[in-house]
Amino acid sequence: MSNADIYHEMIIDYSRNPINYGKIEDHDVTFHDSNPLCGDSIDIDMKIDNDKITDIKFHGKGCAICMACSSVLTEIAKGKNIDDVRNISKNDVLGELGLENLQAVRIKCALLSLKVLKFALYSYLGKHLKNSQDVDKLKEEATSLY
Amino acid sequence: MSNADIYHEMIIDYSRNPINYGKIEDHDVTFHDSNPLCGDSIDIDMKIDNDKITDIKFHGKGCAICMACSSVLTEIAKGKNIDDVRNISKNDVLGELGLENLQAVRIKCALLSLKVLKFALYSYLGKHLKNSQDVDKLKEEATSLY
Amino acid sequence: MQSAQTTFENIRKDFPILKRTVRDNKPLVYLDNASTTQKPTQVIEAITDYYKNHNANIHRAVYALAEEATELYEKTRDKVADFINISNREEIIFVRGTTEAINLVAYAWGRTHVKEGDIIVTTEYEHHSNIVPWQLLTQEKGAKLEYIGMDDNGELILEDLDKLLGTGKVKLVTFSLMSNVLGTISDADKIIAKCKAAGVFTLIDGAQAIPHMKVDIEKLDCDFFAFSGHKMLGPTGIGILWVRKSILETMKPFHGGGDMIREVHKYETTWNDLPYKFEAGTPNIADVVGLGAAIDYLSKIGMDNIRQHEIELTSYAIDKLSDVKGLHIYGTKDISKRGGVISFNFADVHPHDVAQIIDEEGIAIRSGHHCAQVLMERLDVSATSRASFYIYNTKEEIDKLINSLNKVAKVFKL
Amino acid sequence: MQSAQTTFENIRKDFPILKRTVRDNKPLVYLDNASTTQKPTQVIEAITDYYKNHNANIHRAVYALAEEATELYEKTRDKVADFINISNREEIIFVRGTTEAINLVAYAWGRTHVKEGDIIVTTEYEHHSNIVPWQLLTQEKGAKLEYIGMDDNGELILEDLDKLLGTGKVKLVTFSLMSNVLGTISDADKIIAKCKAAGVFTLIDGAQAIPHMKVDIEKLDCDFFAFSGHKMLGPTGIGILWVRKSILETMKPFHGGGDMIREVHKYETTWNDLPYKFEAGTPNIADVVGLGAAIDYLSKIGMDNIRQHEIELTSYAIDKLSDVKGLHIYGTKDISKRGGVISFNFADVHPHDVAQIIDEEGIAIRSGHHCAQVLMERLDVSATSRASFYIYNTKEEIDKLINSLNKVAKVFKL
Ligand SMILES: Cc1ncc(COP(=O)(O)O)c(C=O)c1O
Ligand SMILES: Cc1ncc(COP(=O)(O)O)c(C=O)c1O
């Protein structure tokens, strides 16, 4: 894959018209992170009801890759159970957009929102779950994403 | 001059039997300095009477060059007026031992005692003289010796 | 000195990397010089010659190699002194780069002289390395960090400085002589004059200025000056901190270790003479030698010629870029007030995407916050694209940049 | 891996400087390896290849060169992790050398965790870089610096450690794994076990050990470990600080600037992930790449083979030197407890004079206090002569050293 081929129709569209973009004022959990190297910055808000992500929105600033991946990720997560969302892998996101072979420096753009999502869940579960070991695994996962 | 030629008879003799070696218990001024790079370390004590160096001794640790130069220097200074001693130049010391072309790193061994002598005079004159500008020149000289 | 014309025509062959192709066999067009510059053969060879013929630890040993290595190392100190026009070689401290230089000041000067309630002044267009060390210092000391603002033309608002100096609490004013994002050349003479009148010290971050214009520190009359070798054709890992001697003498040691001591005893230690008091441990000897070669190279071309060359390239680039629809250039267009750094945004396309698409054409520019997030906030953008020029760049390369932007327009359907 | 025998026979041709002659056309006999080592072609070429083909600033840009440079830089981090056997690459911080590494700990860990009345323990045979930073810290904090003494065999007196640990006030015990003057290999396992039992952190100065023997940090189980690239065939200007992650997480940033931040705002800043939080500014990229090549080179020979080679040389040298009338060797003669560093004094001849006279024969040894003045006081000498070996040294070179000492005897009429 030539690096330029990543800019296909879908990516350009999502970057201009991201889905699930915005804030949830009465969220049950919110998390923010940024990419120290390029300045991309993402917030994710979620409503969680009965272990189910009933609503999810993101906002922030980022490149086309970042915006498209955030759109795809939130779309995947919406309506799912926490356990399923926990298991979303990077290839679930990258595959949806044909970005499996993205170069290292751009992987961070693509996966920033997944990292934020995992940290958000970590912080939510930390407050609502007994099994702290299980929760820590989530943090490890988030930290080691890229 | 080959570097090894510096080890002539006189240097070896002085290094084993330095002259003016020792302390002056009732000195009028004393000063200590060392060479941070090699650890050579010299103290000079002086008796000064009526602007004249009536006695001078040195002690410390150093290589043959350092010991020989300290011997020669104290010999030159002894009995002289302060003004004459102030004017002792590095070549007065180096010339006496045929060391004019000493390599840079050893120059510091050769001139450590001259530096100490100049600082000693500086500290003595600082207490006994009015013209502080004149004294500062001495400090400058000592500092810039090598 | 050769005529400037021939000089610049022949320069490219001194830079081996410029023969490289990248991606799909595209010739490299390197336009990220504000980040780091490429190295001429002369610099690379100075380093290899050092390792192949003279390598030894310096200052302490009496054998031949050590003597040679010490001489090579100390000769660069003289070259630096000459290059920035200062008369006292003891005022020059070798460090890793601008970042270490500024941190050294913040620790070894700041921790002694800055007290609760004092103010340190920096500017809105500083690099993080001239902001974060002062945040750390002022937070530790209960002092305050304040900013000289920037107007919409990308120039500093000196009234802000006047107001701050008026408080009587300012200890240090620190600013970059050239912004790494906008290319703005600060009005150093005015800033320093104001600070001198108020009895306030000045630190200049010269990382961007030194490689691109003649800098005369004696004339500037600031108190601290920092720059990096790798942005001026020199190797990575070496930079310079210059400090006025009368101030250097009031500074505590920073790193403790070999070479910076006079005598070490178990419970107390005395310090070596300047500048060695601030050069603890085995220094980066080979890269000091390499920096010496970089200074020789630049001096041979002449800093005024370099500035002239960059003015031509920059004017040309600003003209061409201004013609690109939807492209916005930040900062002043008055070429006498800026260096060869151009930050821009292209319609609604994120700078990363711009950079990535034109990288396919072999063109290397930077995108992002350029370690200047405070400035990004001021400009109300999250990032910019940045092209920056040096002695080996050509108008043809700028044409290629412009062409590649057409591809961006096509991909993003602008 | 080739057999050790052939390896060491072929090694010399990898080191261009060994073809040099010095002074009156004498072949260079380089025996100052404890100070710095020579560099093989492989290391020199890694650096030139970096500058000729890949040079760019790292981590931030998306273009091809930046991608390559970042990969080369980060690959060395993996090589280091592998070389010292630690599993977490985030624990490895690139610094200038051992001196900066130890100072970083003294500032970023010490300034936070050491309080009035606390004790830091070092040893009588430390290099200045493992004494002075702790003097500065303890003086600033009103804490105390104490010493583990050394016996006449050149070994640490561990009862001193027991006594100090017994106070319950010790915060850190720091010691070199191999003395740069005596070559003594510290009994790290015992020291660390005692400290662990007392809940006290340990820092190892590995500057002399790492180049000469296999070091397994996971097995050692210390908390901090520091070493320099230039003493292990690598370039000047690069070194490593390893810190256990759980401790690294409690450390404040040291230098502020680019790359170590997450988000910078005008009045507050958040920090980047480990290890970048401690790598502010443009790092010494080329020399990191060079260090990677040095590690490859050493690994190919095998650290155990290197140790074996040095044991042979050192035994041989100790035997020969012991036969020289009036020559006194410091430290243990038990070869299993020492590396290839031999300090000696020759009758009443000052070490500088020894070094200078044999330099005329092309032989490079060190004379002086070796940045270990506390040890010099302990030995009650002002200086020693020191010969130290590495992979390229031969028995013939040791014979030359012995012969040259005859000349010293003649000049000084011994
Ligand atoms: C034991 C020991 N520690 C520390 C150092 C200091 O290393 P560097 O000068 O590379 O910072 C050295 C070498 O000089 C050493 O031998
Ligand atoms: C204006 C300015 N200041 C400081 C720096 C930091 O320099 P270095 O990364 O070499 O320490 C840079 C470059 O990155 C810069 O452009």
PDB file of C-alpha atoms in Angstrom, chain A residues 27-138:
ATOM      1  CA  HIS A  27     -22.270  11.617  30.376  1.00  0.00           C
ATOM      2  CA  ASP A  28     -21.528   8.850  32.863  1.00  0.00           C
ATOM      3  CA  VAL A  29     -17.876   8.933  31.949  1.00  0.00           C
ATOM      4  CA  THR A  30     -15.550  11.168  29.946  1.00  0.00           C
ATOM      5  CA  PHE A  31     -11.885  10.960  29.129  1.00  0.00           C
ATOM      6  CA  HIS A  32      -9.366  13.152  27.370  1.00  0.00           C
ATOM      7  CA  ASP A  33      -5.970  12.446  25.897  1.00  0.00           C
ATOM      8  CA  SER A  34      -3.662  13.881  23.323  1.00  0.00           C
ATOM      9  CA  ASN A  35      -0.753  12.812  21.211  1.00  0.00           C
ATOM     10  CA  PRO A  36       2.296  14.589  22.633  1.00  0.00           C
ATOM     11  CA  LEU A  37       4.147  14.474  19.356  1.00  0.00           C
ATOM     12  CA  CYS A  38       1.620  15.937  16.956  1.00  0.00           C
ATOM     13  CA  GLY A  39      -0.943  17.643  19.158  1.00  0.00           C
ATOM     14  CA  ASP A  40      -3.978  15.599  18.121  1.00  0.00           C
ATOM     15  CA  SER A  41      -6.415  15.730  20.982  1.00  0.00           C
ATOM     16  CA  ILE A  42      -9.561  13.685  21.608  1.00  0.00           C
ATOM     17  CA  ASP A  43     -12.330  13.606  24.241  1.00  0.00           C
ATOM     18  CA  ILE A  44     -14.833  10.779  24.463  1.00  0.00           C
ATOM     19  CA  ASP A  45     -18.106  11.032  26.439  1.00  0.00           C
ATOM     20  CA  MET A  46     -20.284   8.002  27.155  1.00  0.00           C
ATOM     21  CA  LYS A  47     -23.671   7.185  28.618  1.00  0.00           C
ATOM     22  CA  ILE A  48     -23.628   3.737  30.193  1.00  0.00           C
ATOM     23  CA  ASP A  49     -26.732   1.976  31.295  1.00  0.00           C
ATOM     24  CA  ASN A  50     -26.836  -1.555  32.644  1.00  0.00           C
ATOM     25  CA  ASP A  51     -23.331  -2.287  31.344  1.00  0.00           C
ATOM     26  CA  LYS A  52     -24.318  -1.100  27.903  1.00  0.00           C
ATOM     27  CA  ILE A  53     -22.927   1.888  26.005  1.00  0.00           C
ATOM     28  CA  THR A  54     -26.190   3.621  25.264  1.00  0.00           C
ATOM     29  CA  ASP A  55     -24.553   6.690  23.767  1.00  0.00           C
ATOM     30  CA  ILE A  56     -21.037   7.726  22.789  1.00  0.00           C
ATOM     31  CA  LYS A  57     -19.667  10.907  21.246  1.00  0.00           C
ATOM     32  CA  PHE A  58     -16.202  12.294  20.626  1.00  0.00           C
ATOM     33  CA  HIS A  59     -14.788  15.719  20.005  1.00  0.00           C
ATOM     34  CA  GLY A  60     -11.373  17.250  19.553  1.00  0.00           C
ATOM     35  CA  LYS A  61      -8.889  18.073  16.859  1.00  0.00           C
ATOM     36  CA  GLY A  62      -7.046  15.719  14.632  1.00  0.00           C
ATOM     37  CA  CYS A  63      -6.066  14.789  11.129  1.00  0.00           C
ATOM     38  CA  ALA A  64      -8.274  12.954   8.666  1.00  0.00           C
ATOM     39  CA  ILE A  65      -7.026   9.586   9.887  1.00  0.00           C
ATOM     40  CA  CYS A  66      -7.781  10.485  13.484  1.00  0.00           C
ATOM     41  CA  MET A  67     -11.249  11.795  12.673  1.00  0.00           C
ATOM     42  CA  ALA A  68     -12.186   8.864  10.474  1.00  0.00           C
ATOM     43  CA  CYS A  69     -10.988   6.303  13.014  1.00  0.00           C
ATOM     44  CA  SER A  70     -12.836   8.071  15.818  1.00  0.00           C
ATOM     45  CA  SER A  71     -15.988   7.983  13.754  1.00  0.00           C
ATOM     46  CA  VAL A  72     -15.622   4.301  12.988  1.00  0.00           C
ATOM     47  CA  LEU A  73     -14.703   3.391  16.544  1.00  0.00           C
ATOM     48  CA  THR A  74     -17.611   5.184  18.158  1.00  0.00           C
ATOM     49  CA  GLU A  75     -19.918   3.596  15.605  1.00  0.00           C
ATOM     50  CA  ILE A  76     -18.609   0.146  16.521  1.00  0.00           C
ATOM     51  CA  ALA A  77     -18.952   0.794  20.232  1.00  0.00           C
ATOM     52  CA  LYS A  78     -22.388   2.329  20.283  1.00  0.00           C
ATOM     53  CA  GLY A  79     -25.079   0.051  21.711  1.00  0.00           C
ATOM     54  CA  LYS A  80     -22.590  -2.680  22.662  1.00  0.00           C
ATOM     55  CA  ASN A  81     -22.022  -4.221  26.062  1.00  0.00           C
ATOM     56  CA  ILE A  82     -18.998  -3.079  28.021  1.00  0.00           C
ATOM     57  CA  ASP A  83     -17.434  -6.514  27.693  1.00  0.00           C
ATOM     58  CA  ASP A  84     -17.649  -6.399  23.929  1.00  0.00           C
ATOM     59  CA  VAL A  85     -16.315  -2.877  23.806  1.00  0.00           C
ATOM     60  CA  ARG A  86     -13.405  -3.897  25.969  1.00  0.00           C
ATOM     61  CA  ASN A  87     -12.484  -6.415  23.343  1.00  0.00           C
ATOM     62  CA  ILE A  88     -12.371  -4.030  20.415  1.00  0.00           C
ATOM     63  CA  SER A  89      -8.914  -4.490  18.935  1.00  0.00           C
ATOM     64  CA  LYS A  90      -6.856  -2.117  16.879  1.00  0.00           C
ATOM     65  CA  ASN A  91      -7.496  -4.148  13.775  1.00  0.00           C
ATOM     66  CA  ASP A  92     -11.222  -3.799  14.261  1.00  0.00           C
ATOM     67  CA  VAL A  93     -10.740  -0.089  13.781  1.00  0.00           C
ATOM     68  CA  LEU A  94      -7.949  -0.118  11.197  1.00  0.00           C
ATOM     69  CA  GLY A  95      -9.573  -2.884   9.168  1.00  0.00           C
ATOM     70  CA  GLU A  96     -12.776  -0.960   8.770  1.00  0.00           C
ATOM     71  CA  LEU A  97     -10.835   1.728   6.898  1.00  0.00           C
ATOM     72  CA  GLY A  98      -8.208  -0.410   5.184  1.00  0.00           C
ATOM     73  CA  LEU A  99      -5.441   1.071   7.337  1.00  0.00           C
ATOM     74  CA  GLU A 100      -3.784  -2.125   8.558  1.00  0.00           C
ATOM     75  CA  ASN A 101      -0.401  -1.144   7.158  1.00  0.00           C
ATOM     76  CA  LEU A 102      -0.270   2.412   8.354  1.00  0.00           C
ATOM     77  CA  GLN A 103       3.234   3.647   9.153  1.00  0.00           C
ATOM     78  CA  ALA A 104       4.240   3.838  12.816  1.00  0.00           C
ATOM     79  CA  VAL A 105       3.956   7.576  13.265  1.00  0.00           C
ATOM     80  CA  ARG A 106       0.416   7.656  11.859  1.00  0.00           C
ATOM     81  CA  ILE A 107      -0.765   4.615  13.837  1.00  0.00           C
ATOM     82  CA  LYS A 108      -0.882   7.003  16.776  1.00  0.00           C
ATOM     83  CA  CYS A 109      -3.329   9.195  14.907  1.00  0.00           C
ATOM     84  CA  ALA A 110      -5.486   6.207  14.089  1.00  0.00           C
ATOM     85  CA  LEU A 111      -5.567   4.697  17.557  1.00  0.00           C
ATOM     86  CA  LEU A 112      -5.721   7.759  19.782  1.00  0.00           C
ATOM     87  CA  SER A 113      -9.486   7.465  20.145  1.00  0.00           C
ATOM     88  CA  LEU A 114      -9.294   3.731  20.926  1.00  0.00           C
ATOM     89  CA  LYS A 115      -6.798   4.569  23.655  1.00  0.00           C
ATOM     90  CA  VAL A 116      -9.103   7.235  25.039  1.00  0.00           C
ATOM     91  CA  LEU A 117     -12.026   4.818  24.927  1.00  0.00           C
ATOM     92  CA  LYS A 118     -10.103   2.160  26.848  1.00  0.00           C
ATOM     93  CA  PHE A 119      -9.000   4.664  29.450  1.00  0.00           C
ATOM     94  CA  ALA A 120     -12.548   5.929  29.752  1.00  0.00           C
ATOM     95  CA  LEU A 121     -13.784   2.405  30.414  1.00  0.00           C
ATOM     96  CA  TYR A 122     -10.958   1.882  32.864  1.00  0.00           C
ATOM     97  CA  SER A 123     -11.953   4.935  34.812  1.00  0.00           C
ATOM     98  CA  TYR A 124     -15.645   3.939  34.697  1.00  0.00           C
ATOM     99  CA  LEU A 125     -15.011   0.361  35.770  1.00  0.00           C
ATOM    100  CA  GLY A 126     -12.636   1.498  38.462  1.00  0.00           C
ATOM    101  CA  LYS A 127     -15.622   3.151  40.111  1.00  0.00           C
ATOM    102  CA  HIS A 128     -18.165   0.415  39.432  1.00  0.00           C
ATOM    103  CA  LEU A 129     -16.362  -2.899  39.614  1.00  0.00           C
ATOM    104  CA  LYS A 130     -14.943  -5.048  42.365  1.00  0.00           C
ATOM    105  CA  ASN A 131     -12.316  -6.987  40.415  1.00  0.00           C
ATOM    106  CA  SER A 132      -9.481  -4.465  40.298  1.00  0.00           C
ATOM    107  CA  GLN A 133      -7.027  -6.856  38.691  1.00  0.00           C
ATOM    108  CA  ASP A 134      -9.306  -7.239  35.765  1.00  0.00           C
ATOM    109  CA  VAL A 135      -9.559  -3.474  35.450  1.00  0.00           C
ATOM    110  CA  ASP A 136      -5.813  -3.022  35.588  1.00  0.00           C
ATOM    111  CA  LYS A 137      -5.480  -5.291  32.578  1.00  0.00           C
ATOM    112  CA  LEU A 138      -7.550  -2.762  30.694  1.00  0.00           C
TER     113      LEU A 138
END
